Backbone as a printed PyTorch tensor [residue, N CA C, xyz], in Angstrom:
tensor([[[-43.1350,  -0.9030,  13.0840],
         [-42.7540,   0.0040,  11.9790],
         [-43.8060,  -0.0850,  10.7680]],

        [[-43.8620,   1.0080,  10.2210],
         [-44.2420,   1.6620,   8.5680],
         [-43.5380,   1.3080,   7.8190]],

        [[-43.8830,   0.4950,   6.9320],
         [-43.5400,  -0.0480,   5.6720],
         [-43.4720,   0.2070,   4.6680]],

        [[-42.7440,   0.8310,   3.8940],
         [-42.8800,   1.2740,   1.9930],
         [-41.7330,   0.1780,   1.8300]],

        [[-42.7680,  -0.2660,   0.2860],
         [-41.3240,  -0.9610,  -0.4640],
         [-41.1060,  -0.2870,  -1.9270]],

        [[-39.7460,  -0.2570,  -1.9710],
         [-40.0380,   0.2560,  -3.5890],
         [-39.0700,  -1.1900,  -4.7070]],

        [[-39.8280,  -2.5200,  -4.2210],
         [-39.2890,  -3.2460,  -4.9520],
         [-40.0790,  -3.6210,  -6.3850]],

        [[-40.9700,  -2.5320,  -6.6390],
         [-41.7460,  -2.8230,  -8.3730],
         [-40.8080,  -2.0700,  -9.0850]],

        [[-39.4990,  -0.5840,  -8.4000],
         [-38.8020,  -0.1610,  -9.1340],
         [-37.7170,  -0.9180,  -9.6410]],

        [[-37.3160,  -1.9280,  -8.5520],
         [-36.0990,  -2.5560,  -8.7210],
         [-36.2410,  -3.5180,  -9.9620]],

        [[-37.8680,  -3.9940,  -9.8650],
         [-38.1630,  -5.1760, -11.2140],
         [-36.8540,  -6.0900, -11.4440]],

        [[-36.7420,  -7.0510,  -9.8750],
         [-35.5320,  -7.8020,  -9.9470],
         [-34.2930,  -7.3270, -10.1300]],

        [[-33.6630,  -6.1130, -10.2260],
         [-32.2820,  -5.7910, -10.3870],
         [-31.9260,  -5.6750,  -8.9420]],

        [[-31.0250,  -4.8370,  -8.4610],
         [-30.0900,  -4.8900,  -7.2780],
         [-30.2480,  -3.5920,  -7.3780]],

        [[-29.9600,  -3.0300,  -6.1500],
         [-29.9890,  -1.3310,  -5.7970],
         [-28.4280,  -0.7760,  -5.5290]],

        [[-27.9270,  -0.0650,  -6.4930],
         [-26.5170,   0.3890,  -6.5160],
         [-25.9350,   1.1080,  -4.9710]],

        [[-27.4210,   2.0240,  -4.8090],
         [-27.6230,   2.9700,  -3.8190],
         [-28.8180,   3.3730,  -3.4800]],

        [[-29.1030,   3.9150,  -1.9520],
         [-30.0190,   4.7730,  -1.5920],
         [-29.7240,   5.6670,  -0.8660]],

        [[-30.5580,   6.8510,  -0.8450],
         [-30.7400,   7.9200,  -0.3830],
         [-32.2500,   8.2230,  -0.0480]],

        [[-32.4020,   8.6670,   1.1440],
         [-33.7340,   8.8640,   1.3090],
         [-34.5470,  10.2910,   2.4470]],

        [[-35.3350,  10.8080,   2.3990],
         [-35.7000,  11.5910,   3.4050],
         [-37.1900,  11.6530,   3.2340]],

        [[-37.5350,  11.8090,   4.6810],
         [-38.6080,  11.5140,   5.6000],
         [-39.3570,  12.5990,   5.8260]],

        [[-40.9760,  12.6640,   5.5950],
         [-41.1450,  14.0360,   6.1110],
         [-42.7290,  13.7240,   6.9540]],

        [[-43.4940,  14.1360,   7.7240],
         [-44.3480,  14.4470,   8.5230],
         [-45.3100,  15.5540,   8.4150]],

        [[-46.4900,  14.8850,   8.0100],
         [-47.6280,  16.7800,   8.2870],
         [-48.5530,  16.0420,   8.8190]],

        [[-49.3990,  16.9190,   9.8030],
         [-48.7560,  18.0610,  10.5560],
         [-47.4570,  17.5750,  10.9970]],

        [[-46.8670,  18.8060,  11.8400],
         [-46.0810,  18.5170,  12.7080],
         [-46.5970,  17.8030,  13.9580]],

        [[-45.5400,  17.1110,  14.5100],
         [-45.9110,  16.6280,  16.2170],
         [-45.7550,  15.1510,  16.0090]],

        [[-45.7570,  14.7300,  14.7240],
         [-45.3140,  12.8090,  14.9280],
         [-44.4970,  12.8090,  15.0900]],

        [[-43.3690,  12.1920,  15.6990],
         [-41.4150,  11.9100,  15.8430],
         [-41.2040,  11.0620,  14.6950]],

        [[-40.3070,  11.1360,  14.0630],
         [-39.5290,   9.5410,  13.5450],
         [-38.4270,   9.3770,  14.2390]],

        [[-38.8750,   8.3370,  15.0460],
         [-37.6310,   8.0460,  15.7230],
         [-36.7410,   6.7870,  15.2150]],

        [[-36.8630,   6.0510,  14.1330],
         [-35.8030,   5.3130,  13.9490],
         [-36.3880,   4.9570,  12.2370]],

        [[-35.3270,   4.7710,  11.3940],
         [-35.3430,   4.2960,   9.6540],
         [-34.6510,   3.5870,   9.4470]],

        [[-34.7740,   3.0320,   8.6180],
         [-33.8500,   1.8990,   8.1050],
         [-34.6490,   1.2580,   6.6990]],

        [[-33.1470,   0.9110,   6.0840],
         [-33.7790,   0.0480,   4.8670],
         [-33.0650,  -1.6130,   4.7120]],

        [[-34.3840,  -2.1120,   4.4320],
         [-34.2980,  -3.6960,   4.4410],
         [-34.6950,  -4.2700,   3.3640]],

        [[-33.3520,  -4.9600,   2.8310],
         [-33.7810,  -5.2980,   1.1330],
         [-34.7130,  -4.1340,   0.3760]],

        [[-35.7000,  -4.4720,  -0.0240],
         [-35.9880,  -3.4730,  -1.0950],
         [-37.1030,  -2.6330,   0.0540]],

        [[-37.3220,  -2.2660,   1.2840],
         [-38.1530,  -1.4890,   1.5640],
         [-37.3910,  -0.6470,   2.7090]],

        [[-38.3820,   0.1980,   2.8000],
         [-37.9390,   1.0930,   4.0520],
         [-38.7680,   1.2780,   5.2190]],

        [[-38.3310,   1.0060,   6.3200],
         [-39.1310,   0.8710,   7.5620],
         [-39.0010,   2.5090,   8.5180]],

        [[-39.8370,   2.6480,   8.9450],
         [-39.4550,   4.0130,   9.7860],
         [-40.6820,   3.3910,  11.4420]],

        [[-39.7890,   4.0560,  12.2810],
         [-40.3750,   4.1670,  12.9660],
         [-40.9360,   5.1910,  13.7750]],

        [[-42.3930,   5.6520,  14.2630],
         [-42.9270,   6.8040,  14.6640],
         [-42.9820,   6.9920,  16.1000]],

        [[-43.4120,   8.0360,  16.8720],
         [-43.7410,   8.2990,  18.2470],
         [-44.4760,   9.8390,  18.3610]],

        [[-45.0820,   9.3500,  19.7780],
         [-45.6000,  10.7550,  20.0330],
         [-46.7550,  10.8910,  18.9590]],

        [[-47.0330,  12.4650,  19.0180],
         [-48.3150,  12.8360,  17.9220],
         [-49.3110,  13.4210,  19.1300]],

        [[-50.8250,  13.4650,  18.7500],
         [-51.5710,  13.6830,  19.0890],
         [-53.1450,  12.7680,  19.1710]],

        [[-53.0930,  12.2950,  20.5130],
         [-54.4030,  11.6830,  19.9560],
         [-55.6700,  11.9400,  19.4570]],

        [[-56.2570,  10.8710,  18.0040],
         [-57.1350,  11.2690,  16.7630],
         [-56.7870,  12.1550,  16.1070]],

        [[-54.9600,  12.5520,  15.8270],
         [-55.2220,  13.3880,  15.1410],
         [-54.4530,  12.2740,  13.4100]],

        [[-54.5610,  12.5800,  12.4930],
         [-54.2250,  12.1680,  11.1860],
         [-52.8170,  12.8350,  10.9000]],

        [[-51.9150,  11.7260,  10.5970],
         [-50.4150,  12.0500,   9.9500],
         [-49.9620,  11.8890,   8.5800]],

        [[-49.5440,  12.1800,   7.9280],
         [-49.1080,  11.4790,   6.5070],
         [-47.4240,  11.4160,   6.2860]],

        [[-47.1470,  10.3620,   6.4730],
         [-45.6680,  10.2130,   6.2810],
         [-45.4930,  10.1520,   5.3400]],

        [[-44.3600,  10.7590,   4.3830],
         [-43.9940,  10.8360,   3.0860],
         [-42.4430,  10.2030,   3.0860]],

        [[-42.0140,   9.3990,   2.0830],
         [-40.3500,   8.6810,   1.8580],
         [-40.3680,   9.4290,   0.6770]],

        [[-39.0410,  10.0950,   0.5090],
         [-38.4340,  10.4590,  -1.4360],
         [-37.3720,  10.1480,  -1.0990]],

        [[-36.8610,   8.8850,  -2.3830],
         [-35.9990,   8.1830,  -2.0490],
         [-35.4430,   8.1080,  -3.2140]],

        [[-33.9560,   8.8540,  -3.8950],
         [-33.1020,   8.3120,  -4.5730],
         [-32.3570,   6.9860,  -4.6920]],

        [[-33.1340,   5.8080,  -5.5790],
         [-32.0530,   4.7480,  -5.6460],
         [-31.8480,   4.3640,  -7.0130]],

        [[-30.6180,   3.9590,  -6.6880],
         [-29.6410,   3.8620,  -7.9650],
         [-29.6840,   2.5380,  -8.4850]],

        [[-30.3660,   2.0630,  -9.7710],
         [-30.2140,   1.1140, -10.4600],
         [-29.6890,   0.8850, -11.6080]],

        [[-28.2270,  -0.0370, -11.9530],
         [-27.4780,  -0.0560, -13.3430],
         [-26.8030,   1.8310, -13.3100]],

        [[-26.2900,   2.2880, -12.5040],
         [-25.9860,   3.7010, -12.9100],
         [-26.8880,   4.5770, -13.0670]],

        [[-28.1370,   4.5520, -13.0370],
         [-29.2080,   5.1450, -13.0780],
         [-29.8170,   5.4390, -11.8390]],

        [[-30.5140,   6.9590, -11.7620],
         [-30.8290,   7.3210, -10.1770],
         [-32.2210,   7.3300, -10.4660]],

        [[-33.4620,   6.6050, -10.2580],
         [-34.6590,   6.7030, -10.1150],
         [-34.9970,   7.3550,  -8.4590]],

        [[-36.3610,   8.1730,  -8.7970],
         [-36.5690,   8.8050,  -7.8830],
         [-38.0350,   7.8630,  -7.5770]],

        [[-38.4340,   7.7280,  -6.0370],
         [-39.0150,   7.1440,  -5.5290],
         [-39.8970,   7.9530,  -4.7360]],

        [[-41.2970,   7.6010,  -4.3210],
         [-42.0600,   8.1610,  -3.3180],
         [-43.2270,   7.3360,  -3.2930]],

        [[-43.5220,   7.3860,  -1.7930],
         [-44.2340,   6.6930,  -0.9410],
         [-44.9030,   7.1720,   0.2310]],

        [[-46.3350,   7.4890,   0.5270],
         [-46.9120,   7.7670,   1.6330],
         [-47.6040,   6.8210,   2.4970]],

        [[-47.6190,   6.9200,   3.6160],
         [-48.3980,   6.3470,   4.6830],
         [-49.3300,   7.2130,   5.2130]],

        [[-50.4500,   6.9520,   5.7440],
         [-51.6340,   7.7030,   6.5750],
         [-51.3470,   7.1430,   7.9480]],

        [[-51.2050,   7.8700,   8.9710],
         [-51.4190,   7.2350,  10.0560],
         [-52.0420,   8.0550,  11.5530]],

        [[-53.1100,   7.4620,  11.8040],
         [-53.9290,   7.7300,  12.9860],
         [-53.5290,   7.1660,  14.4240]],

        [[-53.5480,   8.3010,  14.6900],
         [-52.8560,   8.2050,  16.7250],
         [-54.1600,   7.8150,  17.1550]],

        [[-54.0120,   6.8050,  18.0430],
         [-54.5220,   6.5090,  18.7710],
         [-54.1020,   6.3270,  20.0580]],

        [[-55.2660,   7.0860,  21.6110],
         [-55.1420,   6.4190,  22.6360],
         [-54.5740,   5.2280,  23.4230]],

        [[-53.5240,   5.0170,  23.9120],
         [-53.2790,   3.7130,  24.2190],
         [-53.7530,   3.5270,  25.5040]],

        [[-54.4440,   2.3040,  26.6320],
         [-55.0540,   2.4350,  27.5960],
         [-55.7680,   1.9780,  27.9130]]])
């Protein structure tokens, strides 16, 4: 899984709620599963084109003490042929 932590934003506080959207550019890589595990977003991807670079972007709204904070994280992925 690809992991993006938002722990620095929490600064030791508990999150009151989290909503996220995930995008991939360019098109072709599939988001197969996503989860929030503590202060980490985990994203599973599949497919894509061998040798192609992709950018996975997570935009999340995290509620901390009644205030909504926007968090953005990016992970670059290069698809390699398996075999």
